[in-house]
Each structure stands twice: as C-alpha cells, then as structure tokens.
Short mmCIF file of C-alpha atoms in Angstrom, two decimals:
data_model
loop_
_atom_site.label_atom_id
_atom_site.label_comp_id
_atom_site.label_asym_id
_atom_site.label_seq_id
_atom_site.Cartn_x
_atom_site.Cartn_y
_atom_site.Cartn_z
CA MET M 92 153.28 56.10 99.28
CA LYS M 93 155.28 56.40 96.05
CA ASN M 94 152.84 54.12 94.24
CA ASP M 95 149.92 56.29 95.40
CA SER M 96 151.68 59.43 94.12
CA ARG M 97 152.40 57.82 90.76
CA SER M 98 148.80 56.70 90.47
CA LEU M 99 147.53 60.23 91.15
CA VAL M 100 149.93 61.67 88.59
CA ARG M 101 148.77 59.15 85.99
CA VAL M 102 145.10 59.97 86.64
CA ALA M 103 145.87 63.69 86.33
CA ASN M 104 147.79 63.12 83.08
CA ARG M 105 144.94 61.03 81.68
CA GLN M 106 142.47 63.82 82.43
CA LEU M 107 144.74 66.38 80.79
CA VAL M 108 144.98 64.26 77.63
CA LEU M 109 141.19 63.89 77.60
CA GLN M 110 140.88 67.65 78.00
CA GLN M 111 143.04 68.11 74.89
CA LEU M 112 140.70 65.85 72.92
CA PHE M 113 137.69 67.91 74.01
CA ASN M 114 139.31 71.27 73.37
CA HIS M 115 140.79 70.60 69.91
CA PRO M 116 138.69 69.45 66.92
CA ALA M 117 141.78 67.69 65.56
CA THR M 118 145.11 66.94 67.22
CA THR M 119 148.02 64.47 67.27
CA ARG M 120 150.00 62.65 69.93
CA VAL M 121 152.93 64.99 69.30
CA ASP M 122 150.71 68.08 69.66
CA ILE M 123 149.28 66.74 72.92
CA ALA M 124 152.74 66.01 74.35
CA ARG M 125 153.99 69.46 73.29
CA GLU M 126 150.92 71.27 74.68
CA LEU M 127 151.04 69.46 78.03
CA LYS M 128 154.84 69.29 78.29
CA ILE M 129 154.58 65.57 79.02
CA ASN M 130 157.02 63.09 77.48
CA LYS M 131 155.84 61.27 74.36
CA SER M 132 155.98 57.79 75.88
CA THR M 133 153.58 58.82 78.68
CA VAL M 134 151.20 60.39 76.18
CA SER M 135 151.38 57.31 73.93
CA ALA M 136 150.54 54.98 76.83
CA ILE M 137 147.53 57.12 77.84
CA TYR M 138 146.50 57.49 74.18
CA ASN M 139 146.49 53.71 73.69
CA GLU M 140 144.43 53.26 76.85
CA LEU M 141 141.86 55.87 75.76
CA ASN M 142 141.78 54.40 72.26
CA ASP M 143 141.07 50.93 73.64
CA GLU M 144 138.18 52.38 75.66
CA GLY M 145 136.67 54.05 72.57
CA PHE M 146 137.41 57.71 73.32
CA ILE M 147 139.44 58.33 70.14
CA GLU M 148 138.40 58.63 66.50
CA GLU M 149 141.09 58.66 63.80
CA LEU M 150 140.67 61.35 61.14
CA GLY M 151 143.48 60.42 58.73
CA GLN M 152 146.83 62.00 58.01
CA GLY M 153 147.62 65.66 58.47
CA GLU M 154 150.25 67.78 56.74
CA SER M 155 153.93 67.08 57.29
CA THR M 156 156.19 69.81 58.68
CA ASN M 157 158.42 72.05 56.55
CA ARG M 158 161.29 69.70 57.33
CA GLY M 159 159.44 66.76 55.83
CA GLY M 160 159.10 63.45 57.64
CA ARG M 161 156.07 61.28 58.17
CA LYS M 162 152.66 62.87 58.08
CA PRO M 163 151.04 62.90 61.55
CA ASN M 164 147.91 60.91 62.29
CA LEU M 165 145.09 63.31 63.20
CA VAL M 166 142.62 62.23 65.89
CA CYS M 167 139.63 63.69 67.73
CA LEU M 168 137.24 62.81 70.53
CA ASN M 169 134.91 60.01 69.42
CA LYS M 170 131.45 61.46 70.04
CA ARG M 171 129.93 57.97 69.89
CA TYR M 172 131.75 56.91 73.04
CA GLY M 173 128.42 57.40 74.82
CA PHE M 174 125.55 59.80 75.50
CA VAL M 175 124.02 61.80 78.34
CA ALA M 176 120.38 62.68 79.04
CA SER M 177 119.00 66.03 80.27
CA PHE M 178 115.53 66.85 81.58
CA GLU M 179 113.66 70.01 82.55
CA ILE M 180 110.32 69.65 84.33
CA GLY M 181 108.10 72.67 83.64
CA THR M 182 104.60 73.54 84.82
CA GLY M 183 102.91 71.84 81.85
CA HIS M 184 105.76 70.21 79.99
CA LEU M 185 108.77 67.93 80.18
CA ARG M 186 111.74 68.91 78.00
CA VAL M 187 114.10 66.10 77.01
CA MET M 188 117.53 66.26 75.39
CA PHE M 189 120.02 63.53 74.52
CA SER M 190 123.59 64.50 73.65
CA TYR M 191 126.78 62.74 72.61
CA ILE M 192 129.79 63.00 74.91
CA ASN M 193 131.12 65.96 72.86
CA GLY M 194 127.92 67.91 73.62
CA GLU M 195 126.39 67.48 70.17
CA ILE M 196 122.61 67.16 70.38
CA ILE M 197 121.19 63.79 69.33
CA SER M 198 117.55 64.72 69.90
CA TYR M 199 115.32 67.23 71.64
CA GLU M 200 111.61 67.11 72.36
CA GLN M 201 108.98 68.71 74.53
CA ILE M 202 106.33 66.43 76.05
CA ALA M 203 103.04 67.88 77.29
CA LEU M 204 102.18 66.96 80.87
CA GLU M 205 98.50 66.51 81.62
CA LYS M 206 99.12 66.18 85.34
CA ARG M 207 101.90 67.53 87.56
CA ASP M 208 102.17 64.24 89.44
CA MET M 209 105.83 63.54 90.17
CA LEU M 210 105.43 59.75 90.08
CA LEU M 211 103.83 59.94 86.62
CA ILE M 212 106.55 62.33 85.43
CA MET M 213 109.26 59.99 86.71
CA GLN M 214 107.61 57.09 84.90
CA THR M 215 107.57 59.13 81.67
CA ILE M 216 111.27 59.95 82.09
CA LYS M 217 112.06 56.29 82.72
CA GLU M 218 110.21 55.25 79.55
CA VAL M 219 111.98 57.91 77.47
CA LEU M 220 115.37 56.72 78.75
CA GLN M 221 114.56 53.08 78.06
CA LYS M 222 113.42 53.90 74.52
CA MET M 223 116.66 55.81 73.88
CA GLU M 224 118.72 52.91 75.18
CA GLN M 225 116.95 50.57 72.72
CA ASN M 226 117.87 52.85 69.79
CA ASP M 227 121.35 53.77 71.01
CA ASP M 228 124.23 53.75 68.48
CA THR M 229 127.07 54.53 70.92
CA ILE M 230 129.76 52.26 72.38
CA HIS M 231 128.96 52.61 76.08
CA GLY M 232 125.39 53.92 76.02
CA LEU M 233 123.99 56.13 78.77
CA LEU M 234 126.78 57.77 80.78
CA ALA M 235 124.99 60.23 83.08
CA ILE M 236 121.70 62.11 83.65
CA GLY M 237 121.15 65.81 84.39
CA PHE M 238 118.08 67.66 85.67
CA SER M 239 117.40 71.38 85.24
CA VAL M 240 115.47 72.58 88.30
CA HIS M 241 113.43 75.78 88.65
CA GLY M 242 114.43 76.25 92.26
CA ILE M 243 117.27 76.02 94.76
CA VAL M 244 119.47 72.90 94.70
CA ASP M 245 122.02 72.04 97.39
CA HIS M 246 124.22 68.93 97.35
CA ASN M 247 122.11 67.35 94.60
CA GLN M 248 118.88 67.82 96.55
CA ILE M 249 115.99 70.17 95.73
CA VAL M 250 115.79 72.57 98.68
CA ASP M 251 113.13 74.95 97.42
CA ALA M 252 111.16 74.66 94.17
CA PRO M 253 108.07 76.91 94.32
CA PHE M 254 106.60 75.67 91.04
CA ILE M 255 106.91 71.91 91.47
CA SER M 256 106.63 69.41 94.33
CA THR M 257 108.81 66.30 94.49
CA ASN M 258 106.76 64.90 97.41
CA GLY M 259 109.97 64.09 99.24
CA ILE M 260 111.32 61.89 96.41
CA ASP M 261 115.10 61.85 95.96
CA LEU M 262 115.32 62.15 92.15
CA ALA M 263 119.08 61.63 91.98
CA ALA M 264 119.02 58.48 94.12
CA TYR M 265 116.07 57.03 92.20
CA PHE M 266 117.57 57.41 88.73
CA GLU M 267 121.07 56.40 89.85
CA ASN M 268 119.55 53.20 91.24
CA GLU M 269 117.44 52.56 88.11
CA PHE M 270 120.11 53.27 85.46
CA HIS M 271 123.40 52.92 87.39
CA VAL M 272 124.84 56.22 86.15
CA PRO M 273 125.68 59.51 87.90
CA THR M 274 122.65 61.81 88.17
CA ILE M 275 123.00 65.53 88.84
CA LEU M 276 120.45 68.20 89.75
CA GLU M 277 121.17 71.91 89.29
CA ASN M 278 119.34 75.23 89.22
CA GLU M 279 118.28 76.21 85.68
CA ALA M 280 119.88 79.70 85.77
CA ASN M 281 123.17 78.12 86.90
CA LEU M 282 122.92 75.69 84.00
CA ALA M 283 122.34 78.52 81.51
CA ALA M 284 125.58 80.06 82.79
CA ILE M 285 127.40 76.74 82.41
CA PHE M 286 126.09 76.48 78.84
CA GLU M 287 127.63 79.84 77.98
CA ARG M 288 130.90 78.88 79.68
CA ASP M 289 131.34 75.47 78.08
CA PHE M 290 129.94 75.47 74.54
CA GLY M 291 131.46 76.65 71.29
CA ASP M 292 134.16 79.21 70.64
CA ARG M 293 134.68 80.92 73.96
CA GLU M 294 135.40 84.60 74.26
CA SER M 295 137.51 84.00 77.37
CA TYR M 296 135.02 85.41 79.86
CA ARG M 297 136.17 84.16 83.23
CA ASP M 298 133.34 86.01 85.01
CA LEU M 299 129.83 86.06 83.56
CA LEU M 300 126.17 86.24 84.49
CA ALA M 301 123.30 84.35 82.89
CA ILE M 302 120.02 86.01 83.89
CA SER M 303 117.05 83.70 83.54
CA ILE M 304 113.55 85.16 83.25
CA HIS M 305 110.97 82.38 83.41
CA ARG M 306 108.36 81.81 86.13
CA GLY M 307 110.84 83.49 88.44
CA VAL M 308 114.00 85.53 87.89
CA GLY M 309 117.43 84.13 88.75
CA ALA M 310 121.10 84.58 87.90
CA GLY M 311 123.73 81.95 87.21
CA ILE M 312 127.15 83.19 88.32
CA ILE M 313 130.45 82.08 86.81
CA ALA M 314 133.37 83.48 88.84
CA ASN M 315 136.91 82.72 87.68
CA GLN M 316 135.40 80.08 85.31
CA GLN M 317 133.75 78.20 88.18
CA LEU M 318 130.06 78.10 89.06
CA TYR M 319 129.39 80.04 92.27
CA ARG M 320 126.47 78.55 94.22
CA GLY M 321 126.81 80.33 97.54
CA PHE M 322 125.78 78.94 100.90
CA HIS M 323 123.27 76.08 100.45
CA GLY M 324 122.99 76.90 96.73
CA ARG M 325 121.23 80.22 97.35
CA ALA M 326 123.47 82.52 95.29
CA GLY M 327 121.86 84.25 92.33
CA GLU M 328 118.30 84.34 93.69
CA ILE M 329 117.99 87.95 92.51
CA GLY M 330 114.24 87.65 91.90
CA ARG M 331 113.71 87.33 95.64
CA SER M 332 115.08 90.83 96.26
CA LEU M 333 112.52 93.00 98.05
CA VAL M 334 111.04 96.16 96.53
CA VAL M 335 108.09 98.35 97.39
CA GLY M 336 104.97 97.33 95.47
CA GLN M 337 102.14 99.57 94.26
CA ASP M 338 100.31 99.18 97.58
CA GLY M 339 103.36 100.33 99.53
CA GLN M 340 104.12 96.84 100.85
CA LEU M 341 107.39 94.96 100.35
CA VAL M 342 107.20 92.28 97.65
CA LYS M 343 109.68 90.05 95.86
CA VAL M 344 110.67 91.80 92.64
CA GLU M 345 110.00 88.67 90.55
CA ALA M 346 106.33 89.08 91.54
CA LEU M 347 106.43 92.22 89.38
CA CYS M 348 108.62 91.31 86.40
CA SER M 349 108.85 87.54 85.82
CA GLU M 350 107.02 85.80 82.98
CA ASP M 351 104.60 84.33 85.52
CA ALA M 352 103.94 87.78 87.04
CA ILE M 353 103.18 89.28 83.63
CA LEU M 354 100.77 86.46 82.75
CA THR M 355 99.01 86.73 86.13
CA GLN M 356 98.64 90.52 86.01
CA ILE M 357 97.24 90.51 82.47
CA ALA M 358 94.83 87.67 83.26
CA GLN M 359 93.54 89.56 86.32
CA ALA M 360 93.17 92.81 84.37
CA LYS M 361 91.17 91.03 81.67
CA GLY M 362 89.10 88.90 84.04
CA LEU M 363 90.54 85.62 82.74
CA ASP M 364 91.04 82.44 84.78
CA ASN M 365 94.48 82.04 83.21
CA LEU M 366 96.55 83.21 80.26
CA ARG M 367 98.86 80.99 78.25
CA PRO M 368 102.18 82.37 76.95
CA ALA M 369 101.17 81.81 73.31
CA ARG M 370 98.09 84.02 73.82
CA LEU M 371 100.22 86.68 75.53
CA TYR M 372 102.54 86.86 72.50
CA GLU M 373 99.54 87.10 70.19
CA LEU M 374 97.96 89.96 72.18
CA TYR M 375 101.31 91.78 72.30
CA ARG M 376 101.65 91.64 68.51
CA GLN M 377 98.10 93.01 68.27
CA HIS M 378 99.23 95.99 70.40
CA ASP M 379 96.67 95.21 73.13
CA GLU M 380 96.70 98.22 75.51
CA THR M 381 96.48 96.18 78.72
CA VAL M 382 99.30 93.89 77.62
CA ILE M 383 101.54 96.80 76.60
CA ARG M 384 100.91 98.61 79.90
CA VAL M 385 101.67 95.55 82.08
CA ILE M 386 104.77 94.62 80.09
CA ASN M 387 106.12 98.19 80.23
CA GLN M 388 105.69 98.22 84.02
CA ALA M 389 107.38 94.83 84.32
CA MET M 390 110.28 95.92 82.10
CA GLY M 391 110.80 98.99 84.27
CA ASN M 392 111.29 96.76 87.30
CA LEU M 393 113.44 94.30 85.36
CA GLN M 394 115.75 97.05 84.11
CA LYS M 395 116.57 98.17 87.65
CA LEU M 396 116.95 94.56 88.88
CA VAL M 397 119.40 93.68 86.09
CA TYR M 398 121.34 96.91 86.59
CA ASP M 399 121.72 96.17 90.31
CA ALA M 400 122.84 92.60 89.58
CA ILE M 401 125.50 93.79 87.12
CA VAL M 402 126.97 96.43 89.42
CA SER M 403 126.86 93.99 92.37
CA PHE M 404 128.55 91.00 90.70
CA GLY M 405 130.84 92.81 88.23
CA PRO M 406 130.74 90.31 85.33
CA GLN M 407 132.65 90.64 82.06
CA ALA M 408 129.51 89.74 80.09
CA VAL M 409 125.79 89.09 80.68
CA TYR M 410 123.52 86.63 78.87
CA PHE M 411 119.72 86.66 79.01
CA ASP M 412 117.78 83.40 78.98
CA SER M 413 114.09 84.20 78.49
CA PRO M 414 111.16 82.83 76.44
CA LEU M 415 109.70 86.36 76.51
CA PHE M 416 112.76 87.71 74.72
CA ASP M 417 112.71 84.77 72.29
CA GLU M 418 109.17 85.64 71.23
CA MET M 419 109.37 89.41 71.67
CA PRO M 420 113.03 90.35 70.94
CA GLU M 421 112.23 94.08 70.98
CA LEU M 422 111.84 93.75 74.78
CA TYR M 423 115.44 92.60 75.01
CA GLN M 424 116.53 95.43 72.70
CA HIS M 425 114.81 98.00 74.94
CA LEU M 426 116.46 96.46 78.02
CA ARG M 427 119.88 96.44 76.35
CA ASP M 428 119.52 100.06 75.19
CA TRP M 429 118.40 101.19 78.68
CA LEU M 430 121.37 99.47 80.34
CA GLN M 431 123.82 100.97 77.85
CA ALA M 432 122.28 104.41 78.39
CA HIS M 433 123.01 103.91 82.11
CA GLN M 434 126.74 103.29 81.55
CA ILE M 435 126.69 99.48 81.41
CA ASP M 436 129.50 98.99 78.91
CA ILE M 437 130.08 95.23 79.00
CA PRO M 438 128.88 92.75 76.32
CA LEU M 439 125.15 91.96 76.63
CA GLN M 440 123.61 89.09 74.66
CA MET M 441 120.27 87.31 74.40
CA ILE M 442 120.19 83.53 74.08
CA LYS M 443 118.02 82.72 71.05
CA GLY M 444 116.63 79.24 71.64
CA SER M 445 116.42 79.78 75.39
CA GLU M 446 114.38 76.62 75.97
CA MET M 447 117.54 74.60 75.29
CA ALA M 448 120.10 76.60 77.31
CA SER M 449 119.64 74.93 80.71
CA LEU M 450 119.37 71.46 79.13
CA LEU M 451 122.70 72.01 77.37
CA GLY M 452 124.18 73.18 80.66
CA ALA M 453 122.86 70.00 82.29
CA SER M 454 124.48 67.98 79.50
CA SER M 455 127.82 69.63 80.25
CA MET M 456 127.54 68.96 83.99
CA ALA M 457 126.61 65.34 83.29
CA ILE M 458 129.61 64.90 80.97
CA HIS M 459 131.99 66.48 83.48
CA ARG M 460 130.59 64.33 86.30
CA PHE M 461 130.89 61.08 84.32
CA LEU M 462 134.53 61.87 83.54
CA ASP M 463 135.22 63.00 87.13
CA MET M 464 136.46 66.29 85.63
CA ASP M 465 134.13 68.79 87.32
CA ARG M 466 136.78 71.51 87.55
CA TYR M 467 138.30 70.99 84.10
CA SER M 468 137.57 73.34 81.22
CA LEU M 469 136.01 71.31 78.38
CA THR M 470 134.80 72.87 75.12
CA LEU M 471 131.60 71.26 73.84
CA LYS M 472 129.93 71.45 70.43
CA TRP M 473 127.76 74.54 69.92
CA PRO M 474 124.21 73.62 68.81
CA LYS M 475 122.88 74.90 65.47
CA SER M 476 119.47 75.63 67.03
CA VAL M 477 120.83 78.15 69.58
CA SER M 478 122.53 81.50 69.00
CA ASN M 479 123.65 84.54 70.98
CA ILE M 480 122.25 87.86 69.76
CA LYS M 481 123.80 91.19 70.75
#
C-alpha cells in the first residue's frame, strides 16, 4: 500500500513539474522547487527524468542573485518533444492544423472537399497525417489527434451532428488503431472556449462563454476553469432554444440567426439555388437591400439569444467565434453596443481568425490527453494569426 501511495505522489509531482514548464517561458530547478514547495532532490530527480525523455530545452545561464553565487541554468519546455494534429470537417472543407506540444502552430491549411463522403474524408486525413510524419522534425512525432465537431459529442462519440454523417463510423477508434495515439472528439463551441482558457496571457477568467455562430449557434461553457458539458454533452446548445417564428409557429432560434439561416433566407429571397459565404460578404459590402434586411432581422434574434445566454450562465467574459464577424466586424460592433446598452457590463470580445479557434482548442485537448493532465491548467503559445478584439 505504501509503495502505491509513493507512486501516486511521484506521478502527481511529475505532472506539477511539467505544469511549471508549460506555464513559465523560462524557469530553473530552484524556481520550480520553490513554487511547488517540493524539496530540491525530488525536483532534480523528476527534472533528470523529463530531460532524458526530451521535455526540457536548456536556454543558458540566468542572472545571479544579489548575494552572488553561481548563475542558474534557465530551461523551458522543449516544443520539439512532439506534435499533435487537429481537424475540423466542414460542409465543403477540411481544416487541418499541426502544433508542437507547447501549442505553437506548425502548419494550417484548408482542403476543399468535392464530396461529403466520410470514407473519402478519412482517407484524406490519413494521407495528411502520413505526409506530416514523413516530414516531422520532433523527437517523438505524433502524440495525439483532436477533432472539432459541429454537433453534440458524448464520451468521445458523435451523438448528433446535423451537418455531417459519420455513417456509424467510430472516428476515435479508427484513428487510434491506425496511428496508436489518443484521439479526442469535442464540440467546436466547447473547443473555442478551451482555446480562450488555455492560450496566451490569461486574464484569470474562471468562468467564460465562447459563443459560436456558424451553421448553427452554440456556446462553450467554462465554469471554474473546467469545461462544462452537461448531461450527454448537451450543455450550451443555445441555438436549439425555441422562439416564435414569423408564421406564429415555434422554431429553433438558430433557424433565424445562424450563418446557415442567413444564407438560406437570402438565397430564397433572391430565387437562388444556393448562396456561398463569399458572395454574401460581397453583396453586404455593396449594400444590397435584401441582404441588409435579412441580416438585420437575424441580428435582432441573435442579440436577444446572446443576452439570455449571458444572464443565464453568468460568465465573467464572453468571446464570439464567427466567420460572419470576421468578414463583417461592424455586425459584432452593433451586437456589442446593443448588449452594453442593455446593462451587460462584462468584457466582450470577438475572435479574429475564428476559423482557427476550435482547432487550437482541439490541440490543447490533445496535448492534455497525451500528458494525462486533463484537469491541469497549462498555458499554451498564443498564435500570431489570431487576436481578440474588444
């Protein structure tokens, strides 16, 4: 029994030392021991073990203290320990991101999908992973895989994804079997919330919302720094709230204010078979009357939906993840101003570069899962291509 207890303590201490490497751009053995209140010999033993495994990069000597003595050896997390892969399957595209273990992006690309055939998509993903492995410059290679899902995920299984069919295929089991690494699936709004929690210089928000406006509308909920999924992963499905439509019938609110709803309504009004987002943005900039009218109606519904979500969940801050806001930032500004005029006095920010937010969140979940540190707070490297705009 004593040996089991000692083993658990050692594992916990190892994870705490790893956490220090993630959360400090430069540190020393002495700093780690002082921060964790663990004796130096224990820290040194764990340090040597992590160094042998490739987790540590030496940065050189730091400054000595006022009392003199030897200059400390500065170290940091070695980003080239390994990499993780993240994927988001859209209606006509596959987004791919590879990241080092510190969260730094190695590469990002969007691949056009001619067919929404899951077997063909899986084959494309497999080929992309194999190509990355051939060009890999890390010590341990692929560590874990993450998928951003536009739908409900429960226990790593897609429960409900209205915009894509997996045909009963277990994605996690397939890729774990093919590449022998942990594979996680998570809702894309949840992953946007994880991105805001885990990357860059945090503003210490223990409770936040990430509201995602894509083909549907959803909210990722961070409560006390932990992702809240609810029963069977159904928390945050705010777009499925019922409202009274123009015909007096109850409809899901996302049928009135999501990106997909806006595209569908404008296409119908103009007698088009379909309308691509790029054309929508173009018509908006041309001040097309139909486009302006539909968007104004949608924004009216979105304002009330967001207000209700904020007063229901009580977050410290709210982030908006939306391609519409990326391309038409004045829509976000109108939403922000309306919320502030209605006594919403918490920080509101738009994620610029929204197409990357859920992939970065998937990277974080993959890193945590590989390390078996799901409930540990790890600070990852903020990407240059993404910013938060107030």
